[in-house]
Tab-separated table of C-alpha atoms and ligand atoms in Angstrom:
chain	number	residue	atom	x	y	z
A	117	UNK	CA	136.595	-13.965	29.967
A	118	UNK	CA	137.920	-13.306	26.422
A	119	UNK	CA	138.291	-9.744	24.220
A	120	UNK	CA	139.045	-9.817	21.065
A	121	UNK	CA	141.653	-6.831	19.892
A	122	UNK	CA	139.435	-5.542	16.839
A	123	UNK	CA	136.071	-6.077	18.143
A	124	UNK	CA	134.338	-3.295	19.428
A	125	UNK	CA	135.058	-2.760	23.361
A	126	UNK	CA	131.795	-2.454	24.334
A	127	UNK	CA	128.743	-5.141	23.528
A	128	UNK	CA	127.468	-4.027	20.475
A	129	UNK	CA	124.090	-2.123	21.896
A	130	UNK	CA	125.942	-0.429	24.047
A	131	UNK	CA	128.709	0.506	21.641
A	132	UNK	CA	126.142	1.845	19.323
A	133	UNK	CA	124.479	4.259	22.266
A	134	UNK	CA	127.649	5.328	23.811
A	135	UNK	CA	129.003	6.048	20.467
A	136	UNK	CA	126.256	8.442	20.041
A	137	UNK	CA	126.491	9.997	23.535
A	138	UNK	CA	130.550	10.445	22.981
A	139	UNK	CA	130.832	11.331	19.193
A	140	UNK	CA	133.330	8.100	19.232
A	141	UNK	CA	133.983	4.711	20.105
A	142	UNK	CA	135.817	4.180	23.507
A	143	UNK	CA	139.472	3.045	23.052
A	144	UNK	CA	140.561	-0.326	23.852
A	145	UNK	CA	142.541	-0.976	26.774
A	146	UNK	CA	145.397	-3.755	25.197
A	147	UNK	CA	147.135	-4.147	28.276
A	148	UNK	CA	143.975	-6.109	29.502
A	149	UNK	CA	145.144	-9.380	27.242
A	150	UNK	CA	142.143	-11.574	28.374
A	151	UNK	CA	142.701	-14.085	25.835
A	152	UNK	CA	146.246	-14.790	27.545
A	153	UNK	CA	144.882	-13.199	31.074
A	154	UNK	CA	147.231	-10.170	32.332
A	155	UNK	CA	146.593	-11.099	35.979
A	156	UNK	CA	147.088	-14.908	35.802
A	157	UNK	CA	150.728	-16.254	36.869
A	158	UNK	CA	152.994	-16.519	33.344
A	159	UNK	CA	154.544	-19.649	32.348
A	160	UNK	CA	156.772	-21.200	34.620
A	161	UNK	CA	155.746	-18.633	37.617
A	162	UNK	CA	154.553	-20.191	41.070
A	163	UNK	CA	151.081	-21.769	41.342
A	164	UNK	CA	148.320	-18.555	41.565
A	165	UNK	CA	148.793	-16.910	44.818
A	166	UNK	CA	147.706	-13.376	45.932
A	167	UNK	CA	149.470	-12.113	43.128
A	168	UNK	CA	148.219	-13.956	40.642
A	169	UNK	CA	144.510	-14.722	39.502
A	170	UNK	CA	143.587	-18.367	38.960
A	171	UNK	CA	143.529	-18.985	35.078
A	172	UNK	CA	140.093	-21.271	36.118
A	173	UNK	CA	137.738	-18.473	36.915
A	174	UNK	CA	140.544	-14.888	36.205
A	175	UNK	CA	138.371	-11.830	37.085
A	176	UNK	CA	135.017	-13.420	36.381
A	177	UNK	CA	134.334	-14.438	40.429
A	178	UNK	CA	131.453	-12.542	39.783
A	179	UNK	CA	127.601	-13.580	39.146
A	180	UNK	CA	126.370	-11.064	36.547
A	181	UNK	CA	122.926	-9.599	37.503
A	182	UNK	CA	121.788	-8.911	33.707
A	183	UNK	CA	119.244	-6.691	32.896
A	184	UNK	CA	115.850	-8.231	31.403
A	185	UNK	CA	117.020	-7.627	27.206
A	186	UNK	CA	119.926	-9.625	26.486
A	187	UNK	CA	119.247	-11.756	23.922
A	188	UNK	CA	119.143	-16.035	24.291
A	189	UNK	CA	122.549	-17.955	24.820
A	190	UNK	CA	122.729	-21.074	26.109
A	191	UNK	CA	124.259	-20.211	29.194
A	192	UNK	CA	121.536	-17.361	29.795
A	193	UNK	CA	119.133	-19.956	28.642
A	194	UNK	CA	120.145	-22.498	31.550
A	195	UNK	CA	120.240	-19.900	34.332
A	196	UNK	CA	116.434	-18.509	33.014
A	197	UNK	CA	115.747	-22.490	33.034
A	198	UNK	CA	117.223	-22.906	36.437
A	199	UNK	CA	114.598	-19.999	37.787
A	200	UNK	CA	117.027	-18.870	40.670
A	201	UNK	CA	117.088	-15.299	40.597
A	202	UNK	CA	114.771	-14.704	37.583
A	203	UNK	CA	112.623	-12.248	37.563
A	204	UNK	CA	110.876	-9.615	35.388
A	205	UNK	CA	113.621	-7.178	35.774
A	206	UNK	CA	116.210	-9.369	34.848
A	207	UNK	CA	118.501	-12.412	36.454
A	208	UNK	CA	119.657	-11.604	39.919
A	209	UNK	CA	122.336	-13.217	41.710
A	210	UNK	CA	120.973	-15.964	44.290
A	211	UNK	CA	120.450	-14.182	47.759
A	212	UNK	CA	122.911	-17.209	48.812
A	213	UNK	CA	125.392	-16.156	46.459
A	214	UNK	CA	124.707	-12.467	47.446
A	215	UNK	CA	125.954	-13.210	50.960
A	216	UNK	CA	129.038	-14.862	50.045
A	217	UNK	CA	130.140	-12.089	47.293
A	218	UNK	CA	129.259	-10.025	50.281
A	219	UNK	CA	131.996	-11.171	52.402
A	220	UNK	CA	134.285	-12.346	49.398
A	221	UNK	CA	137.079	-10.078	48.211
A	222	UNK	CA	139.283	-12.242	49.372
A	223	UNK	CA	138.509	-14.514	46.566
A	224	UNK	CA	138.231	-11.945	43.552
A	225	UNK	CA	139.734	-13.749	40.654
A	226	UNK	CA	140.815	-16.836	42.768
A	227	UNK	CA	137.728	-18.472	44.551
A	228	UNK	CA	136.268	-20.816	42.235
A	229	UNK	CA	133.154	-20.927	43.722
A	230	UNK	CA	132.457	-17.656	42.935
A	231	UNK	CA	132.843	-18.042	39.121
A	232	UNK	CA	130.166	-16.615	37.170
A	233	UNK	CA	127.384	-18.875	35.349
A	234	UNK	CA	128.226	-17.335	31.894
A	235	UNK	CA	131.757	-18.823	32.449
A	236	UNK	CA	132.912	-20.967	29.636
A	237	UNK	CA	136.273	-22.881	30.515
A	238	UNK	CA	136.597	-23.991	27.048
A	239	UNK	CA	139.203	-21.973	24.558
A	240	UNK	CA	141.350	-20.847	28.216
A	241	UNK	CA	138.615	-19.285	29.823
A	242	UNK	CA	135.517	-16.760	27.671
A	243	UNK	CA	132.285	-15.583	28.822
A	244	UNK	CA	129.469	-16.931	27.123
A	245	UNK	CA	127.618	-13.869	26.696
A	246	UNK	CA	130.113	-11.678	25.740
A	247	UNK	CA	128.380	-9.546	23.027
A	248	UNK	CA	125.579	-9.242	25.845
A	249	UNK	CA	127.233	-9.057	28.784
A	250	UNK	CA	126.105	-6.462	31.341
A	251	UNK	CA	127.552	-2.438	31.896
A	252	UNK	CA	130.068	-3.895	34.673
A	253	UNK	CA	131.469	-6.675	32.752
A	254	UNK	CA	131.679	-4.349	29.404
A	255	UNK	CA	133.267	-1.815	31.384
A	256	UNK	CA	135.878	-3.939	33.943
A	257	UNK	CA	139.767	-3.963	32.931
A	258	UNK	CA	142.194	-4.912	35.209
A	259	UNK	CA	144.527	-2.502	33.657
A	260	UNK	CA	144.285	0.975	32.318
A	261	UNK	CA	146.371	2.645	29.667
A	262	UNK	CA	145.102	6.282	31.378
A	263	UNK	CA	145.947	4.644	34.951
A	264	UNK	CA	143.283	6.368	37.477
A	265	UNK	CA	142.061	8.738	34.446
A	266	UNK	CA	140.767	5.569	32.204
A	267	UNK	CA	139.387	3.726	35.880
A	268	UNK	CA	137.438	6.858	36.483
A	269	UNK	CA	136.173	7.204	32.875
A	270	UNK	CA	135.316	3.218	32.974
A	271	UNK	CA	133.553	3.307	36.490
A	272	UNK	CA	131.987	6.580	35.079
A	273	UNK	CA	130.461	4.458	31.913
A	274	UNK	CA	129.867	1.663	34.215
A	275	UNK	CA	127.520	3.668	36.253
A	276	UNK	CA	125.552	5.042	33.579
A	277	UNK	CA	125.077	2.002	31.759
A	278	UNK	CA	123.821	0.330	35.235
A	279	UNK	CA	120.715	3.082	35.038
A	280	UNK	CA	120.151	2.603	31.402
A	281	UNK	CA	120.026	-0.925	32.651
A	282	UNK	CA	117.869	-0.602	35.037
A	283	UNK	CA	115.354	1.880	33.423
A	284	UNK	CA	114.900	-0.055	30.416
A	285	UNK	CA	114.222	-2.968	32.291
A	286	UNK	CA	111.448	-1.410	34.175
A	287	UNK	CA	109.858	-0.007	30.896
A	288	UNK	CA	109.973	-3.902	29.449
A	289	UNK	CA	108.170	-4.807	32.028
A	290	UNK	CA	105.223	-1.831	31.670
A	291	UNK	CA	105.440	-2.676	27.913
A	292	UNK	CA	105.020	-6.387	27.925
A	293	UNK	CA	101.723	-6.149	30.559
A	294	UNK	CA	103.130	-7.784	33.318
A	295	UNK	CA	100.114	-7.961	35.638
A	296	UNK	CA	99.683	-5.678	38.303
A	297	UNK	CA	99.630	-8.221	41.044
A	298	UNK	CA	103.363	-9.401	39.782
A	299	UNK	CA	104.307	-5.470	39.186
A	300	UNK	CA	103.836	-5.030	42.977
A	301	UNK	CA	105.902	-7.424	43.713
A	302	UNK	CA	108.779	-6.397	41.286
A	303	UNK	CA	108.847	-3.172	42.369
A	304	UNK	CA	107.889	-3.498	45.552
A	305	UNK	CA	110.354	-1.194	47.888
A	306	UNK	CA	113.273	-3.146	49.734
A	307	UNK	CA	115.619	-1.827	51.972
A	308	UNK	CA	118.098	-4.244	50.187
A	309	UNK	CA	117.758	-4.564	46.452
A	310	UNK	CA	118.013	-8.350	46.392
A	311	UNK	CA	116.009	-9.551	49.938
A	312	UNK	CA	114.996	-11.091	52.442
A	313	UNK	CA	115.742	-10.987	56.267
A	314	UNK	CA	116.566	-14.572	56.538
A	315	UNK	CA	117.564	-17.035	53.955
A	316	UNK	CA	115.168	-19.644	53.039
A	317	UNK	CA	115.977	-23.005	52.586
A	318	UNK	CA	115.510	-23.232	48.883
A	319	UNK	CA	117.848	-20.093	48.730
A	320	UNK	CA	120.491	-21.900	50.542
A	321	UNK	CA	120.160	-25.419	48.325
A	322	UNK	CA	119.967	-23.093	45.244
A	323	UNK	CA	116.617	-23.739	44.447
A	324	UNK	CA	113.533	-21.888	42.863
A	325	UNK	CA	110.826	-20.876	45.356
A	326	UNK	CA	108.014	-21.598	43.196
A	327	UNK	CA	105.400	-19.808	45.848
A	328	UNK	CA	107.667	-16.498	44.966
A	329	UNK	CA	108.016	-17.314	41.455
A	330	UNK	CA	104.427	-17.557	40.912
A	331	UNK	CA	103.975	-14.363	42.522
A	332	UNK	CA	106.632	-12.929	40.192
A	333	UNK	CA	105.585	-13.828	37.107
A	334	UNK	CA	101.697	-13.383	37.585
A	335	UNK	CA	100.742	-14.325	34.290
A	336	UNK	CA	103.447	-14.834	32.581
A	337	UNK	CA	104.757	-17.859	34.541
A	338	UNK	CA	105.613	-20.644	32.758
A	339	UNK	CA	106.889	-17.923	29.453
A	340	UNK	CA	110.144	-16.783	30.946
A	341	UNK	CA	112.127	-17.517	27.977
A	342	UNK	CA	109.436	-15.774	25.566
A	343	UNK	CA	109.784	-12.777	27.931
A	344	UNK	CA	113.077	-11.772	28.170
A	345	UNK	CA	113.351	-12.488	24.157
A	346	UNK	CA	110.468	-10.238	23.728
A	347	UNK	CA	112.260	-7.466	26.129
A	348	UNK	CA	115.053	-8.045	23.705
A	349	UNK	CA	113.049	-7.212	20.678
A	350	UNK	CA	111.893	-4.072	22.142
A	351	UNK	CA	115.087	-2.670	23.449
A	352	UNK	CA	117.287	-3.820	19.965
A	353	UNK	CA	116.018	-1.077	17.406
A	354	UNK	CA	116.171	1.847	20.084
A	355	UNK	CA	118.362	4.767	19.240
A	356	UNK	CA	120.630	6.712	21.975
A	357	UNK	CA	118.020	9.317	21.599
A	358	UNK	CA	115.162	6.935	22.420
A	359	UNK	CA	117.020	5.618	25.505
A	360	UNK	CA	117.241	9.557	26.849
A	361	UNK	CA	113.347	10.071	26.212
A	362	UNK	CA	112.442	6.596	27.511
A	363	UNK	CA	114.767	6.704	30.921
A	364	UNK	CA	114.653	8.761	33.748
A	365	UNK	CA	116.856	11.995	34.803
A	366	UNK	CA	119.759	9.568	36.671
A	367	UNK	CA	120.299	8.284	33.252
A	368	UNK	CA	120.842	11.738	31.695
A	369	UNK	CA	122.749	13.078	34.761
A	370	UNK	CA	124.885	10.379	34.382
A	371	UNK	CA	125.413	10.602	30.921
A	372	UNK	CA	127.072	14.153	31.018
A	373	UNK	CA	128.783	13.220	34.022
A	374	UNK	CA	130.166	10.214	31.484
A	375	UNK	CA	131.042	12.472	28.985
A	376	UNK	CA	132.920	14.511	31.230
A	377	UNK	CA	135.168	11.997	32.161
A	378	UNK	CA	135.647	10.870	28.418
A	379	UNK	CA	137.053	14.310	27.858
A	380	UNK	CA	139.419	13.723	30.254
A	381	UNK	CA	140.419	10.813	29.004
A	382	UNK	CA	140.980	12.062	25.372
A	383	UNK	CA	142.629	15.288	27.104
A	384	UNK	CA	145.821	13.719	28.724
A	385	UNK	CA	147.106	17.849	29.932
A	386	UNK	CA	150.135	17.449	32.519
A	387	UNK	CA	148.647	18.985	35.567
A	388	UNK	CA	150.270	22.195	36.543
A	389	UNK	CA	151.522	21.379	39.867
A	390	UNK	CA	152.305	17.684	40.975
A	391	UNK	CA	153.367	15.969	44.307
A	392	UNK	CA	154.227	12.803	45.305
A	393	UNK	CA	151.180	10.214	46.030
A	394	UNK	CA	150.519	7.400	48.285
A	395	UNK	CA	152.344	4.633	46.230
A	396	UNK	CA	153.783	1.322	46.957
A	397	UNK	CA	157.417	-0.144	45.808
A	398	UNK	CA	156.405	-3.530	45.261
A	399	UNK	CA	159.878	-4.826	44.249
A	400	UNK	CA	162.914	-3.709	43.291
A	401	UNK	CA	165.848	-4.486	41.269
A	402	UNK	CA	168.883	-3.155	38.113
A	403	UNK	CA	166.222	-2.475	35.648
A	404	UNK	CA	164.043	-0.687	38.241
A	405	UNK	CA	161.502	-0.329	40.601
A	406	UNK	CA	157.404	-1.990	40.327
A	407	UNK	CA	155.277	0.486	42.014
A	408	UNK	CA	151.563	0.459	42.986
A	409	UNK	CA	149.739	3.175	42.763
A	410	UNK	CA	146.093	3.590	41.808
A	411	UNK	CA	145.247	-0.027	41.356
A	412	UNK	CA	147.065	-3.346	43.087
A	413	UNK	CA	146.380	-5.373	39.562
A	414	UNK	CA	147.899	-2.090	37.653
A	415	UNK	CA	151.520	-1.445	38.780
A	416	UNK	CA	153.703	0.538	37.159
A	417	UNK	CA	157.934	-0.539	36.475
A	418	UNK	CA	159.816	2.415	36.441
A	419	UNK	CA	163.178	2.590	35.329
A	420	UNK	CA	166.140	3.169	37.310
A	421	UNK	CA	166.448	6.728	38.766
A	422	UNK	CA	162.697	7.546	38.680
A	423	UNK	CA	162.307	7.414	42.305
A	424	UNK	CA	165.522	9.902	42.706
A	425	UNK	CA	163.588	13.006	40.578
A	426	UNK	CA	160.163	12.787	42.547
A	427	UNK	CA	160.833	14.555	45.416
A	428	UNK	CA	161.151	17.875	43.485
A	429	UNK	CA	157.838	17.606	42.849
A	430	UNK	CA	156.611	19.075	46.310
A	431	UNK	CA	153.809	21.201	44.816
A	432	UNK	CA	155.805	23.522	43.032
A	433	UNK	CA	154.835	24.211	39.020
A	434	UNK	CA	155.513	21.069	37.356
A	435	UNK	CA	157.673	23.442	34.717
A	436	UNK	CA	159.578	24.721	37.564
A	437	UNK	CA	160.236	21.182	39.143
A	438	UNK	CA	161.157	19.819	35.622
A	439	UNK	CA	163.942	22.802	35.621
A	440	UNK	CA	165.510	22.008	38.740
A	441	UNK	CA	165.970	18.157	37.763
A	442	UNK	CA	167.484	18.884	35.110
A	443	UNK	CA	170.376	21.591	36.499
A	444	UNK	CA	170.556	19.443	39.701
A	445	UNK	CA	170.527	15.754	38.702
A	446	UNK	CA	171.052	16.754	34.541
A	447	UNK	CA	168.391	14.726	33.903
A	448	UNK	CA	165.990	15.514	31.215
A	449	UNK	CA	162.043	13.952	32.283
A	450	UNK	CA	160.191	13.423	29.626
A	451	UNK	CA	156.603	14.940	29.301
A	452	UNK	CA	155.009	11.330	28.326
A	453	UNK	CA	156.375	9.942	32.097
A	454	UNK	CA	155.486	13.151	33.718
A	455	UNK	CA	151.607	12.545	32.584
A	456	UNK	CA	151.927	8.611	33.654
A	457	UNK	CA	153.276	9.388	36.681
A	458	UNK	CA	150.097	11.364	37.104
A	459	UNK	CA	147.853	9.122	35.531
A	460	UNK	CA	149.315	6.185	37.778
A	461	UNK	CA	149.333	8.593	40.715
A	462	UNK	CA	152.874	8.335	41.429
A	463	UNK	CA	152.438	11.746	41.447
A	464	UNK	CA	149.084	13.892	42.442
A	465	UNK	CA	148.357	17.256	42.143
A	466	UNK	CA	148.760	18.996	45.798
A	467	UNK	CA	144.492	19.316	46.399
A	468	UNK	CA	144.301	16.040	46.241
A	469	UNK	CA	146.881	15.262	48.831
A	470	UNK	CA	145.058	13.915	51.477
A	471	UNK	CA	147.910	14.247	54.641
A	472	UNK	CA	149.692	17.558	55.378
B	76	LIG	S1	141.904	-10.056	34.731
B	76	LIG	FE1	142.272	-8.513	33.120
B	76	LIG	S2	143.255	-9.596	31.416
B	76	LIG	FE2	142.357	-11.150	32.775
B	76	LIG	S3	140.348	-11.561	31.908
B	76	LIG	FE3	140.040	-9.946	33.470
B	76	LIG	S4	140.245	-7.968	32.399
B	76	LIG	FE4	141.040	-9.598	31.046
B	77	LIG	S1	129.137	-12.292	32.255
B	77	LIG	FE1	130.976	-12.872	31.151
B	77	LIG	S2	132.459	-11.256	31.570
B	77	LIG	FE2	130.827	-11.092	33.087
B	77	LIG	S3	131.554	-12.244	34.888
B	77	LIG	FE3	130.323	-13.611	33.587
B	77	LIG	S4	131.769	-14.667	32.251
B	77	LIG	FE4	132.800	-12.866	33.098
């Protein structure tokens, strides 16, 4: 996976919707250096371990479902070529592969197997598709400059790009005449999105059903490629405004709920009354103390005598707690590590305090 500093965060559709739905383009998040990978181990550091990401796959342990309008690479070319997990709707992840993401945290960012198709190893690691990849690629960072305020904002985006996926996608297919036959098929109602009761055996060797494909496709088997590019066509000139009248109400109940949390993000108040969180000291030395506390891949180093001021925030107004520092301890906190120690949630406000 690769970012580039100047280029627009989000893939350039996207950009141009949300930057319509927000008034202004979502910030960067620098800290998530992809091109030299924040999470994998740094030069001269141990082999990867559970600290580290492996520098051969980083956070990309992930097969991207993509929706049925991104636009022809080569690597989206091979996987629609392959025909496992193509459908109308868009490329799914193998029900195979479904299983084992299932039961594979263990190997986020490490397991090899797990790497996604669009995964390039060339240049230190980029994603093929990266000006088309999907809402939770676009809107994944390991690290946030907001801390739990720019995750919630992200995850926010994340969902409502997911339903603008997934309504657009449906209207491609109504558009481009799939056949009714194949429609009932595609949108036939599963208790799982992606399957079956029991895997079959060209599901486990990672093979095309062509019986299923057939019924799929209906008509259009054999025109995959010409498809998905014609999906593409459709979906490229639409405005923000088109996207609202052509999706459903989840999109547009999502969408304020997104904007919401961009507000937040651009607000950055100090809450008015803070206590201490659920955090982690991770390690510990002179220059300070590494904390955890929103995220394990975003910890926070805080410099010597950080830990000593917390407890005076036990619920009390942060102004008041800030005053009492100072004429106990004569230390002066600054405003700027009051709100990270929020954002990080070192320190939470008292209602969200989940033990007495
Ligand atoms: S782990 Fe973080 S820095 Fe590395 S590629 Fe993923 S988002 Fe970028
Ligand atoms: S689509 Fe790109 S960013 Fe997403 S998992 Fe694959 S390689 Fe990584």
């Amino acid at each position: 996976m690769k970012r580039i500093e100047t280029a627009p965060v989000l893939p350039p559709l996207y950009a141009r919707w949300m930057d319509a739905l927000l008034g202004e383009s979502v910030p960067h998040e620098p800290r998530a250096t992809c091109d030299d990978c924040a999470m994998c181990a740094p030069a001269g550091a141990a082999e990867p371990s559970t600290l580290y990401f492996s520098p051969r796959v980083k956070c990309c342990t992930y097969h991207a479902r993509l929706p049925n309008f991104p636009a022809g690479r080569a690597t989206l070319e091979r996987r629609i070529d392959g025909g496992v997990g193509v459908t109308p709707l868009g490329l799914v992840q193998s029900a195979a592969y479904g299983l084992l993401y299932e039961h594979g945290a263990a190997g986020f960012g490490r397991a090899e197997s797990m790497r996604c198709p669009h995964y390039l190893e060339e240049g230190g690691g980029r994603c093929g598709i990266w000006r088309h990849r999907n809402g939770v690629c676009a809107t994944w960072f390991c690290k946030h400059e907001r801390g739990a305020v720019g995750l919630a904002f992200w995850e926010r985006l994340r969902d409502l790009l997911m339903a603008v996926e997934a309504d657009l996608a449906a209207w491609c297919v109504l558009e481009c005449g799939l056949d009714a036959d194949a429609m009932g098929v595609v949108f036939a109602f599963r208790r799982k999105p992606e399957e079956r009761e029991l895997l079959s055996s060209a599901d486990l060797d990672g093979k095309a059903d062509p019986k299923a494909t057939r019924k799929l496709w209906g008509t259009w088997l054999g025109r995959e490629r010409e498809f998905y590019r014609e999906c593409a066509e459709r979906v490229e000139p639409l405005t923000w405004k088109d996207v609202l009248r052509i999706s459903g109400p989840v999109v547009a109940a999502r969408a304020r709920v997104a904007r919401q949390a961009f507000e937040s993000l651009l607000r950055g108040e100090r809450p008015a009354r803070l206590t201490t969180g659920a955090f982690q000291i991770v390690s510990s030395g002179h220059e300070g103390v590494r904390v955890v506390g929103y995220a394990g891949t975003d910890p926070l180093d805080l410099a010597p005598g950080v830990l000593e001021v917390l407890p005076y925030f036990d619920g009390r107004p942060t102004a008041e707690a800030l005053g009492a520092i100072r004429r106990e301890l004569g230390i002066r906190v600054e405003k700027d590590l009051v709100r990270k120690l929020a954002d990080f949630q070192i320190l939470i406000p008292p209602s969200q305090r989940s033990h007495p």
